[in-house]
Tab-separated table of C-alpha atoms and ligand atoms in Angstrom:
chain	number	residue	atom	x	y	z
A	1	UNK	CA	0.000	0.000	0.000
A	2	UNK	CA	0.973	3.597	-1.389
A	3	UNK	CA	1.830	5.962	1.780
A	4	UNK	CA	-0.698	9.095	1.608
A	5	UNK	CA	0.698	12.473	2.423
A	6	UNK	CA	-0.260	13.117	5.529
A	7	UNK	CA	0.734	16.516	5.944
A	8	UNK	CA	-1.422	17.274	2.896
A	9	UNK	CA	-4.333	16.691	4.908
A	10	UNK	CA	-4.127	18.764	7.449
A	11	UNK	CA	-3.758	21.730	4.759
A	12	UNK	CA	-6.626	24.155	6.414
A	13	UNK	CA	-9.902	23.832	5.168
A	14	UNK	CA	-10.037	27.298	2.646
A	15	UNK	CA	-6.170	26.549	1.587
A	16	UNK	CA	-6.591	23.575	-0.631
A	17	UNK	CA	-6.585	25.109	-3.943
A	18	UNK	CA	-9.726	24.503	-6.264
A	19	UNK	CA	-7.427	24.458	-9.725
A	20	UNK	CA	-3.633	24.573	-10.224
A	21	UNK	CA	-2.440	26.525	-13.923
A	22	UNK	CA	0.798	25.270	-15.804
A	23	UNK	CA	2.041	28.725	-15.155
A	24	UNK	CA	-0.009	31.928	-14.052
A	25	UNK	CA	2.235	35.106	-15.302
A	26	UNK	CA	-0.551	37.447	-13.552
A	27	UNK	CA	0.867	36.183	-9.825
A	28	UNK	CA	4.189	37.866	-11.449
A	29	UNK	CA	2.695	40.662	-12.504
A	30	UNK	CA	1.096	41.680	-9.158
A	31	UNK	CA	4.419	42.247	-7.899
A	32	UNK	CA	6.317	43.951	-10.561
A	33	UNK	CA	3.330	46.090	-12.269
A	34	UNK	CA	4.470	49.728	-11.282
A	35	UNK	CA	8.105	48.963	-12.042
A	36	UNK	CA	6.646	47.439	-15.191
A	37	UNK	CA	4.646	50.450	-16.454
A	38	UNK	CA	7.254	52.865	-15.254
A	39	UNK	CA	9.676	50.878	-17.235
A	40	UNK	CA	7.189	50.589	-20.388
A	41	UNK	CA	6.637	55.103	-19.693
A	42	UNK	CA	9.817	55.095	-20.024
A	43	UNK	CA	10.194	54.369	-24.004
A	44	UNK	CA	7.021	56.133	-24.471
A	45	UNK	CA	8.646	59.230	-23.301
A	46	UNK	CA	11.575	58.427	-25.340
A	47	UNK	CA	9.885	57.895	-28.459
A	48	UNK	CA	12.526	55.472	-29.201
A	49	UNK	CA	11.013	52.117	-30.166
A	50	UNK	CA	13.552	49.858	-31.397
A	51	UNK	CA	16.794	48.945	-30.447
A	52	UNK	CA	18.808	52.266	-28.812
A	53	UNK	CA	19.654	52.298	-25.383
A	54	UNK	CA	17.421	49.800	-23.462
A	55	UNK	CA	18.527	47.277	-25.967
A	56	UNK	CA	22.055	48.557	-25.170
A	57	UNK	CA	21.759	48.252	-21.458
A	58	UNK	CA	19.937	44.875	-21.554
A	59	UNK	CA	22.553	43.221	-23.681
A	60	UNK	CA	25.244	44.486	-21.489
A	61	UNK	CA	23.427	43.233	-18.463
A	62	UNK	CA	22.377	39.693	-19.911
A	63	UNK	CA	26.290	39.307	-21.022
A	64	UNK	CA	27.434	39.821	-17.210
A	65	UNK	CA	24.559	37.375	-16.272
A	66	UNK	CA	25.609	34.312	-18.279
A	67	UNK	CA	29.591	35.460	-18.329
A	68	UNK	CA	29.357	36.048	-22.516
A	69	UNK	CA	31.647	38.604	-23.801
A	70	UNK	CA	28.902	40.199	-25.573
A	71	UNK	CA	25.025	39.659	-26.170
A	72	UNK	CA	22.781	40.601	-29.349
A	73	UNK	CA	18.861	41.772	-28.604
A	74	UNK	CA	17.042	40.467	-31.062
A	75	UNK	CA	13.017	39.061	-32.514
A	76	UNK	CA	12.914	35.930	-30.566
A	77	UNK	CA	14.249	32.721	-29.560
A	78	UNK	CA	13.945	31.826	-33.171
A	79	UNK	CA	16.270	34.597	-34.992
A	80	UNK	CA	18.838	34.562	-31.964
A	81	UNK	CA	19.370	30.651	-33.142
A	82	UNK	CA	19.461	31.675	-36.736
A	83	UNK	CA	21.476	34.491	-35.950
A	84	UNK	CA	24.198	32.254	-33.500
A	85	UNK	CA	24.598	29.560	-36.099
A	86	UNK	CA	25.031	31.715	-39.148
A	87	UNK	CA	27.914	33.724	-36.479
A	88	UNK	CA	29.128	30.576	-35.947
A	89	UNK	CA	29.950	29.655	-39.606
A	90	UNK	CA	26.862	27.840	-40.889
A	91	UNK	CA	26.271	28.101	-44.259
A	92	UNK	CA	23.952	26.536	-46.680
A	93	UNK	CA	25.494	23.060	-47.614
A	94	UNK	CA	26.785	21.981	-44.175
A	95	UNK	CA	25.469	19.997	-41.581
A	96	UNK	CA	24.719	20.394	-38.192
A	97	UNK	CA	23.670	17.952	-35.245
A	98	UNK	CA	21.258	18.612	-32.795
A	99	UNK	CA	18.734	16.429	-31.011
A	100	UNK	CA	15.985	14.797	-31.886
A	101	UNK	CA	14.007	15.906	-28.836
A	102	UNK	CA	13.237	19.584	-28.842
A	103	UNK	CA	11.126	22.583	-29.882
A	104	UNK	CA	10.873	22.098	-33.790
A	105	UNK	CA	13.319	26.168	-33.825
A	106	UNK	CA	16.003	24.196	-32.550
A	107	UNK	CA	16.254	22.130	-36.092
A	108	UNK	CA	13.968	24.606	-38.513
A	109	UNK	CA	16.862	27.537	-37.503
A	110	UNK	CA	19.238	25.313	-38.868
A	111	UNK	CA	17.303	24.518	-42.424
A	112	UNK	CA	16.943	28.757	-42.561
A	113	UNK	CA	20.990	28.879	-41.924
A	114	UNK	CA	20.853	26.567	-45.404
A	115	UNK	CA	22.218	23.514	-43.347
A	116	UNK	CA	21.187	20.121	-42.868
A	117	UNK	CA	19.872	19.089	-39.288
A	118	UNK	CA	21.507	16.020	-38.529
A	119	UNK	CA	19.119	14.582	-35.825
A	120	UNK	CA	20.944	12.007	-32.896
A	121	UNK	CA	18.913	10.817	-30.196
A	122	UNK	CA	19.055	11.931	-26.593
A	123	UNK	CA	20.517	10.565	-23.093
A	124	UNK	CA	17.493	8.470	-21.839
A	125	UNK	CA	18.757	10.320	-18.013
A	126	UNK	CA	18.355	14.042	-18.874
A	127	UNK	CA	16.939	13.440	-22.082
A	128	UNK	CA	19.972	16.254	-23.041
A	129	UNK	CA	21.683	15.348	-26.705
A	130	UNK	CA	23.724	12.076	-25.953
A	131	UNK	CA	27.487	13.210	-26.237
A	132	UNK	CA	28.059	9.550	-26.512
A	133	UNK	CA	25.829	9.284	-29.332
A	134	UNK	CA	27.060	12.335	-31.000
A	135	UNK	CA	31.138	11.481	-30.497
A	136	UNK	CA	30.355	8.189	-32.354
A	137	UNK	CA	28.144	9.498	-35.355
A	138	UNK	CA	31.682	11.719	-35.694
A	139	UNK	CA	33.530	8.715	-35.956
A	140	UNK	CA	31.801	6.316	-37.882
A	141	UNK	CA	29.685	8.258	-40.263
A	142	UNK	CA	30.664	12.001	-39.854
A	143	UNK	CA	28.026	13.804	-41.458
A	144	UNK	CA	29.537	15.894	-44.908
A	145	UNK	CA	31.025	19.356	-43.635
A	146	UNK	CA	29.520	18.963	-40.388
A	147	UNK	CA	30.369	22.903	-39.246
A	148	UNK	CA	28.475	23.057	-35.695
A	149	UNK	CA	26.477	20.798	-33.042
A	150	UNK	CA	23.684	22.521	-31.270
A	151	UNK	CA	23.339	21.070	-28.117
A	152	UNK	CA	19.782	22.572	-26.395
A	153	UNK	CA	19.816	22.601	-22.331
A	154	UNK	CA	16.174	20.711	-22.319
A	155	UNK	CA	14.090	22.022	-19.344
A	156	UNK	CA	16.478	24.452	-18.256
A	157	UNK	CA	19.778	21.879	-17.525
A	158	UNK	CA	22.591	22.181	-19.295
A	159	UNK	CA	23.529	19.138	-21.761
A	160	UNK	CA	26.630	17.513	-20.897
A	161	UNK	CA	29.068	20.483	-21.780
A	162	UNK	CA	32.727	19.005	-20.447
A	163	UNK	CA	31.942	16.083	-23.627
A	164	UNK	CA	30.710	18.819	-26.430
A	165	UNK	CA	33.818	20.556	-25.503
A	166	UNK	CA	36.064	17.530	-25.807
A	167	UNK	CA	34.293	16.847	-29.070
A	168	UNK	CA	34.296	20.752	-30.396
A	169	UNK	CA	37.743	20.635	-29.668
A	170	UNK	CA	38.959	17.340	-30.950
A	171	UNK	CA	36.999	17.589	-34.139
A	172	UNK	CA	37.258	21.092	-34.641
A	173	UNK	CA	33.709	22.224	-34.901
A	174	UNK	CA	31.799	25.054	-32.809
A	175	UNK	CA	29.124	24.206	-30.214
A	176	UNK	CA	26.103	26.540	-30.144
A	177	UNK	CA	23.815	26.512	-27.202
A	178	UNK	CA	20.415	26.625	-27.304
A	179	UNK	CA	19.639	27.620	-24.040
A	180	UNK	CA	16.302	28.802	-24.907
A	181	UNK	CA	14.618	27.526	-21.458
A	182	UNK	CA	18.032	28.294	-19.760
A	183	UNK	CA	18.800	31.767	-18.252
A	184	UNK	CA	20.920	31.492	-15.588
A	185	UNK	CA	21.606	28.006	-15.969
A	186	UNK	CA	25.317	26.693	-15.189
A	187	UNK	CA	27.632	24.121	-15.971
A	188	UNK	CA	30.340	23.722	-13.428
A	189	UNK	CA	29.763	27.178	-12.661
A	190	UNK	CA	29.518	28.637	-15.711
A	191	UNK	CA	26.736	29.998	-17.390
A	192	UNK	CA	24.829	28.729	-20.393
A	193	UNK	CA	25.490	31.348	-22.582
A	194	UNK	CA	28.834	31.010	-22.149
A	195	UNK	CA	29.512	27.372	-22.981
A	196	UNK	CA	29.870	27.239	-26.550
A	197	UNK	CA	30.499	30.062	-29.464
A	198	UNK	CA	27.492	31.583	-29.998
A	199	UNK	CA	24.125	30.674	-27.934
A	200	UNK	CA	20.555	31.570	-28.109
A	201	UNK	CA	18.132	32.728	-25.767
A	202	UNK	CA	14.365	33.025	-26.183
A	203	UNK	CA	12.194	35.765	-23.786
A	204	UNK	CA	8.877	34.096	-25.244
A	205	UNK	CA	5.895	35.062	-22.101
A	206	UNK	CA	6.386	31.492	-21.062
A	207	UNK	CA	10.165	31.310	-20.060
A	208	UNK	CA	11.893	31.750	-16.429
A	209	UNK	CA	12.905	35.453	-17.988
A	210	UNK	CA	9.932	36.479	-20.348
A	211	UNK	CA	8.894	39.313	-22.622
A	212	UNK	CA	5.913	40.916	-22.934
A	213	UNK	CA	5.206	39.476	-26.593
A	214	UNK	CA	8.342	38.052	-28.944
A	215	UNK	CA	11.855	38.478	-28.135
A	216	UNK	CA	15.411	36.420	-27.993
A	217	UNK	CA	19.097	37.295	-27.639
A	218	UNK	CA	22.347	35.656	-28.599
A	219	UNK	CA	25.370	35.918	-26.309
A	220	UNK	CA	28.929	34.905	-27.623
A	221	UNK	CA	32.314	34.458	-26.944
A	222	UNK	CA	33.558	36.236	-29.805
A	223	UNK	CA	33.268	40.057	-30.002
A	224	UNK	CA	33.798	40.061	-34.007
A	225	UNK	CA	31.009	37.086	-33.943
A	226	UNK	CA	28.676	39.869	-32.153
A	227	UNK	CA	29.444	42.395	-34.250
A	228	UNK	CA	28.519	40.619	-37.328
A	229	UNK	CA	25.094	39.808	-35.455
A	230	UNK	CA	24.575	43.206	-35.317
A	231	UNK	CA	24.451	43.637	-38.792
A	232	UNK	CA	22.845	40.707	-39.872
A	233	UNK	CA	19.939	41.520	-37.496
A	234	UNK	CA	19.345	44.622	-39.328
A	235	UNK	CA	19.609	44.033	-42.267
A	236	UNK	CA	23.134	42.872	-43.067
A	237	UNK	CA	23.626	46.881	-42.638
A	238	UNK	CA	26.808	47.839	-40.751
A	239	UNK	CA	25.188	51.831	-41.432
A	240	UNK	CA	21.914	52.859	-42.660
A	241	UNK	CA	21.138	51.870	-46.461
A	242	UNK	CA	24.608	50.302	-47.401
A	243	UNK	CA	24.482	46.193	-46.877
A	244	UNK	CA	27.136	43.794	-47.063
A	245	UNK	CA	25.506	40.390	-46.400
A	246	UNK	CA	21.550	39.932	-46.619
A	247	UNK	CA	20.488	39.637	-43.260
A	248	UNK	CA	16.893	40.346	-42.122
A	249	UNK	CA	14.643	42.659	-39.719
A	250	UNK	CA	15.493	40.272	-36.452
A	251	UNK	CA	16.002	43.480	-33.948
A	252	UNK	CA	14.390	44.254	-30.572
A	253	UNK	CA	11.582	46.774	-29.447
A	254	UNK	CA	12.977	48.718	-26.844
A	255	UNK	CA	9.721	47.949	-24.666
A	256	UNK	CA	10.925	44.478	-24.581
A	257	UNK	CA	14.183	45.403	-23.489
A	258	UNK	CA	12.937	47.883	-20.735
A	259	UNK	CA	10.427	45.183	-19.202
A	260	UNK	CA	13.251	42.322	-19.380
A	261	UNK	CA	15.391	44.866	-17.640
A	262	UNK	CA	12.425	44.969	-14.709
A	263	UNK	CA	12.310	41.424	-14.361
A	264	UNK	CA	15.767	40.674	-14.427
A	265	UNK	CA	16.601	42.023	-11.296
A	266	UNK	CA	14.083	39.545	-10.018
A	267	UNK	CA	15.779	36.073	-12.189
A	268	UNK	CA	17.623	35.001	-9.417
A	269	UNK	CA	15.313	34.722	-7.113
A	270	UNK	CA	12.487	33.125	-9.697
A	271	UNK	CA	14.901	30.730	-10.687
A	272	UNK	CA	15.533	29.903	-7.096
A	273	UNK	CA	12.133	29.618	-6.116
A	274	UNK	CA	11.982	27.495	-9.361
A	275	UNK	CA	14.468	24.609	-7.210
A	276	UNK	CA	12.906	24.689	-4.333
A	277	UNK	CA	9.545	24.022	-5.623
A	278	UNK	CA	11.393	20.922	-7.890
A	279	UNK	CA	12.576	19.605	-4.201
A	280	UNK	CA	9.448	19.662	-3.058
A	281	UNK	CA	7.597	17.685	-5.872
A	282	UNK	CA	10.765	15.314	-5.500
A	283	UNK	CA	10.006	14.711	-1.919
A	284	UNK	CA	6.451	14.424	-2.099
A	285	UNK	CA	6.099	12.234	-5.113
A	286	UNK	CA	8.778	10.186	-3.244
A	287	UNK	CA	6.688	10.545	-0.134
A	288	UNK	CA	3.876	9.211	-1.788
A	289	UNK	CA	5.652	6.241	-3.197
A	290	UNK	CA	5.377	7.190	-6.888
A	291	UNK	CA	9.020	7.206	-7.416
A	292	UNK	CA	11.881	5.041	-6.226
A	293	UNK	CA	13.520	6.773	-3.274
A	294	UNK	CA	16.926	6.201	-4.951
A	295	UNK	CA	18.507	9.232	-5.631
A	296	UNK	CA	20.994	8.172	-8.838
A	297	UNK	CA	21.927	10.207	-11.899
A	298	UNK	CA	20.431	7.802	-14.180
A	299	UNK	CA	16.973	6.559	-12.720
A	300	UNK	CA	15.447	5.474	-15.949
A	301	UNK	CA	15.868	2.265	-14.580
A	302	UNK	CA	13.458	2.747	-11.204
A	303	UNK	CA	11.888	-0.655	-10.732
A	304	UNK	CA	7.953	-0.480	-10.587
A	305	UNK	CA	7.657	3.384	-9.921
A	306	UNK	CA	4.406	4.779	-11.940
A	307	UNK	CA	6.553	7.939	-12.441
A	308	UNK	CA	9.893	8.635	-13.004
A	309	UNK	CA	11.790	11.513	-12.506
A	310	UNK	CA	14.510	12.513	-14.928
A	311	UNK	CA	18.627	12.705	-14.274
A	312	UNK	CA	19.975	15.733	-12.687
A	313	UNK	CA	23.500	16.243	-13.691
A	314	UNK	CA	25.556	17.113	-10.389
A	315	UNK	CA	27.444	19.469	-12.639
A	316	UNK	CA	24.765	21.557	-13.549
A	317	UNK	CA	23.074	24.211	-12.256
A	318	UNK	CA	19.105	23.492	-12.988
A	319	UNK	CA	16.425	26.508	-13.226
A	320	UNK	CA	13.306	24.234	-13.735
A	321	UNK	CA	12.119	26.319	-17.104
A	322	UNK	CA	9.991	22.876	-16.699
A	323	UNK	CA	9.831	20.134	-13.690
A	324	UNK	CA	8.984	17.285	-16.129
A	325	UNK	CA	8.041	13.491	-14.896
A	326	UNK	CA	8.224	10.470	-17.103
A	327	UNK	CA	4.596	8.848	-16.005
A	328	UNK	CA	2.826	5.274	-17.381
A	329	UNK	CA	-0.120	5.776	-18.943
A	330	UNK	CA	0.585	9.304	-19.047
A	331	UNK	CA	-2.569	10.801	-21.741
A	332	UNK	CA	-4.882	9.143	-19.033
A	333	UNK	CA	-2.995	10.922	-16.230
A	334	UNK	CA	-3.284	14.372	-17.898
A	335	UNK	CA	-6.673	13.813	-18.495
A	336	UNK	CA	-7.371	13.051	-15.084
A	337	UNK	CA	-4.879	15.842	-13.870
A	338	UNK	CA	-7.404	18.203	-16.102
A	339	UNK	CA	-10.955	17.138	-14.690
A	340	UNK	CA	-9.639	18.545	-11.399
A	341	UNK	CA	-8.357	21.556	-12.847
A	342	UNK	CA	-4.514	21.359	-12.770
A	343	UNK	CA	-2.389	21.861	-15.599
A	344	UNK	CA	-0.074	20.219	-17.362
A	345	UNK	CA	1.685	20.026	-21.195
A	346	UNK	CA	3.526	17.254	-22.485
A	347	UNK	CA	6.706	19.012	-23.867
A	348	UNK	CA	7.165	17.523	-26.794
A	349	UNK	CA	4.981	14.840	-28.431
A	350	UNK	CA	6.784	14.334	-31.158
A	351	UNK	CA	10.138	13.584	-32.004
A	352	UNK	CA	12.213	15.849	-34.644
A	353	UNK	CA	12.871	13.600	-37.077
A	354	UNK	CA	9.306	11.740	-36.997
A	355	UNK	CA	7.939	15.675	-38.202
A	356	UNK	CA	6.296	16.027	-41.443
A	357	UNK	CA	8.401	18.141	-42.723
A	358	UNK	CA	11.494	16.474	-42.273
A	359	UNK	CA	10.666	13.326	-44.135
A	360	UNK	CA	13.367	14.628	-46.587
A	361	UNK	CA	15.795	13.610	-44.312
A	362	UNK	CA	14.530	9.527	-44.667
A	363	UNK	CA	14.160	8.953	-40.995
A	364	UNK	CA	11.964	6.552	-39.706
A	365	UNK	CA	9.808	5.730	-36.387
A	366	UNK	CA	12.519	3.186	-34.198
A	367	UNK	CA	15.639	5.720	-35.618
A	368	UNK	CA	15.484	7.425	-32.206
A	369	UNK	CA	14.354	5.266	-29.684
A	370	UNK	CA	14.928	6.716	-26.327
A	371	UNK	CA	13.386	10.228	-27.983
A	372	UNK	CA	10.282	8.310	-28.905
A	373	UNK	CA	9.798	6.928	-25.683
A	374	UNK	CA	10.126	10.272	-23.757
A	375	UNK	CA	7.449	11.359	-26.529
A	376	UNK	CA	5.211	8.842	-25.021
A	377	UNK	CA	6.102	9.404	-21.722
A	378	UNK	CA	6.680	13.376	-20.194
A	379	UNK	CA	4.204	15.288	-18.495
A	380	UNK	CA	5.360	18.911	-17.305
A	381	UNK	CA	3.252	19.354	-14.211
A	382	UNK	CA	2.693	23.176	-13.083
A	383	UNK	CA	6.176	24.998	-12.579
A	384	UNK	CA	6.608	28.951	-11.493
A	385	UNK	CA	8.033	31.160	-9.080
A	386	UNK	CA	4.625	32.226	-7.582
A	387	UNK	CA	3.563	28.461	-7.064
A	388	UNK	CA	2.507	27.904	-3.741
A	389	UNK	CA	3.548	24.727	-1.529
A	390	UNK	CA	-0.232	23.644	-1.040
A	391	UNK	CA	-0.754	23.556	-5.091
A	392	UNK	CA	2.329	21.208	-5.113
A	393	UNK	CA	0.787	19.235	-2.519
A	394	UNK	CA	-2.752	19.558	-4.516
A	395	UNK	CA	-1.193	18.324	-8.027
A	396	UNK	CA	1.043	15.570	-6.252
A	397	UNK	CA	-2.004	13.882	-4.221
A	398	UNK	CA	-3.910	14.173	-7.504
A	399	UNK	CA	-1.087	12.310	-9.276
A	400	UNK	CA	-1.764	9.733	-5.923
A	401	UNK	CA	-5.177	9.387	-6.555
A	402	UNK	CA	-4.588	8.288	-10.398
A	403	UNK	CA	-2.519	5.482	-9.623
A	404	UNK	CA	-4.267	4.418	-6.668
B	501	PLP	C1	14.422	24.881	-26.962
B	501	PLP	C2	13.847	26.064	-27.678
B	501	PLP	N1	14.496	26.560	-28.735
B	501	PLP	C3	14.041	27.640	-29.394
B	501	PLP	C4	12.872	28.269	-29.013
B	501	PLP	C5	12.361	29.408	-29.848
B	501	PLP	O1	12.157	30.587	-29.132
B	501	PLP	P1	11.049	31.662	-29.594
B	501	PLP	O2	9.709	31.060	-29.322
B	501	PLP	O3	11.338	32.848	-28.726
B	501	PLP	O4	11.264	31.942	-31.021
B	501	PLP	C6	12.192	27.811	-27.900
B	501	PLP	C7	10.979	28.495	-27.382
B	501	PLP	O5	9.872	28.245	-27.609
B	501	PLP	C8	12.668	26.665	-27.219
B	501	PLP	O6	12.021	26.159	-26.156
């Protein structure tokens, strides 16, 4: 028989929560709003509305974050990976790896660089790009004029960064990060961002440092890399109306930058609020006997457990952009999960390579096995800094009840 969660019952009548959201951005709202609409006042009185100084100030202050020598403000998530591989050297012929398990940017940025995404499965622990994997496509079947890897730090933990750099170094070709769901994520201390060439950042509302509508940046390693990111954002244009490489309209609204700039003062704190909520789903959902109570960098072999949690690196630093469980008969859980009003996503359920649009590449359902099984098997239950201990308790004795 399953413990129950005691302590969950004595929650005070009035402080069980009726419904539990994926995320609820209002909560974060509430306490920044007059900082916010100063901030957003600001640029109105300035009648400056894209790029110029709060664009200036932000990149400055998101290179110190992550430890880059230099970040680009740009559209979104989207043209910061576009703009970090191009930087990086991609042009259209080569071929770049990346995993099969990600948001479909991660491998369509790669197609608009002119490159082929060369898709390798992921580590079944952290379901991060398998180094492994990747150092022995190099070996046996290196992929022609394979120019880059693009490792993406899933959830918000980094991918195994001390083997990317072994291989980047040994085979001579540049890592770039996405680190999308990452801000302020480390690897041995240092900050994603800062781990490869280029990397890419996305300030889409949803993410541990969001915008209010589309946004992204790209921090590097390379001043000269930066500088050609500046041009290539706007329009290959190193000065107004005279353009040396066709680049696009990627830049950044200045009322992005100024609310970013609000809420980045505050990242630290989210992100930590971020772990400690993640220890306290680990503790209940281990209290409640629905994971193994071994604590092991690679559980995907818990014995019996209807959920399992996924591998935290002791190198990294994790911000919980998602707290994601690996669950049996996860669509009925969901389900379940949503009849009594909680929230949950299933990040992602599909593979890369198994998308329409990349049949071109002839890949077929089995090619990525431990991808295809996560597909099947994630559930992101509700993860944000606002959360509040008694919805944690409220989703995990929900998650009880199903498997009851
Ligand atoms: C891993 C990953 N890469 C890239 C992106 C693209 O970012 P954006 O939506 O800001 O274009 C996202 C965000 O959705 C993401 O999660």
């Amino acid at each position: 028989m399953k413990p129950s969660l005691p302590s969950l019952r004595n929650t005070a009548p009035g402080t069980v929560p009726l419904s539990v959201p994926l995320l609820d951005l209002r909560r974060q709202y509430e306490g920044i709003r007059e900082d916010v609409l100063a901030a957003i006042e600001r640029v109105c009185d300035s009648q400056s509305f894209i790029l110029g100084p709060e664009v200036e100030a932000l990149e400055h202050e998101i290179a110190t974050l992550t430890g880059a020598v230099a970040a680009v403000g740009c559209a979104s998530g989207t043209e910061a990976l576009w703009l970090a591989l191009v930087a990086a050297g991609v042009k259209p012929g080569d071929s770049v790896i990346t995993t099969a398990f990600s948001f479909f940017a991660s491998a369509s940025a790669i197609v608009r660089a002119g490159a082929t995404p060369v898709f390798v499965d992921v580590d079944p622990g952290t379901l991060n790009l398998d180094a492994a994997l990747v150092d022995r496509q190099i070996r046996t079947q290196r992929p022609a004029n394979l120019r880059a890897i693009l490792p993406v730090h899933l959830y918000g933990q980094c991918a195994d960064m001390d083997a990317f750099d072994r291989i980047a170094h040994e085979f001579g070709i540049a890592i770039v990060e996405d680190a999308a769901q990452a801000i302020g994520a480390e690897w041995r201390g240092r900050g994603a961002g800062s781990l490869g060439v280029t990397a890419a950042f996305s300030f889409y509302p949803t993410k541990n440092l969001s915008a209010y509508g589309d946004a992204g940046i790209v921090t590097t390693m390379r001043p000269e890399m930066a500088e050609r990111m500046r041009q290539l954002r706007n329009h290959g244009s190193p000065r107004r109306y005279y353009h040396h490489e066709f680049g696009w309209n990627g830049r950044m609204d200045a009322i992005q930058a100024a609310v970013l700039r609000v809420k980045l003062t505050h990242i630290a704190d989210w992100n930590r609020s971020r772990q400690n909520h993640a220890a306290t789903y680990d503790q209940l959902l281990a209290g409640a006997g629905l994971t193994s109570s071994r604590t092991s960098s690679h559980i995907s072999s818990q014995s019996g457990a209807p959920v399992r949690l996924l591998a935290r690196s002791p190198q990294a630093k994790h911000v919980f952009h998602q707290y994601v469980i690996r669950a049996q008969r996860r669509d009925d859980l969901r389900k379940f999960l949503a009849d009594r009003r909680i929230g949950s996503e299933i990040y992602y359920p599909l593979p890369l390579h198994l998308q329409p649009v990349f049949s071109y590449l002839g890949l077929k359902a089995g090619d990525m096995p431990v991808s295809e099984q996560a597909a099947q098997e994630v559930l992101a239950l509700p993860m944000f800094p606002e959360l509040t201990e008694a919805e944690i308790r409220c989703v995990v004795e929900s998650i009880a009840d199903f498997y009851s």
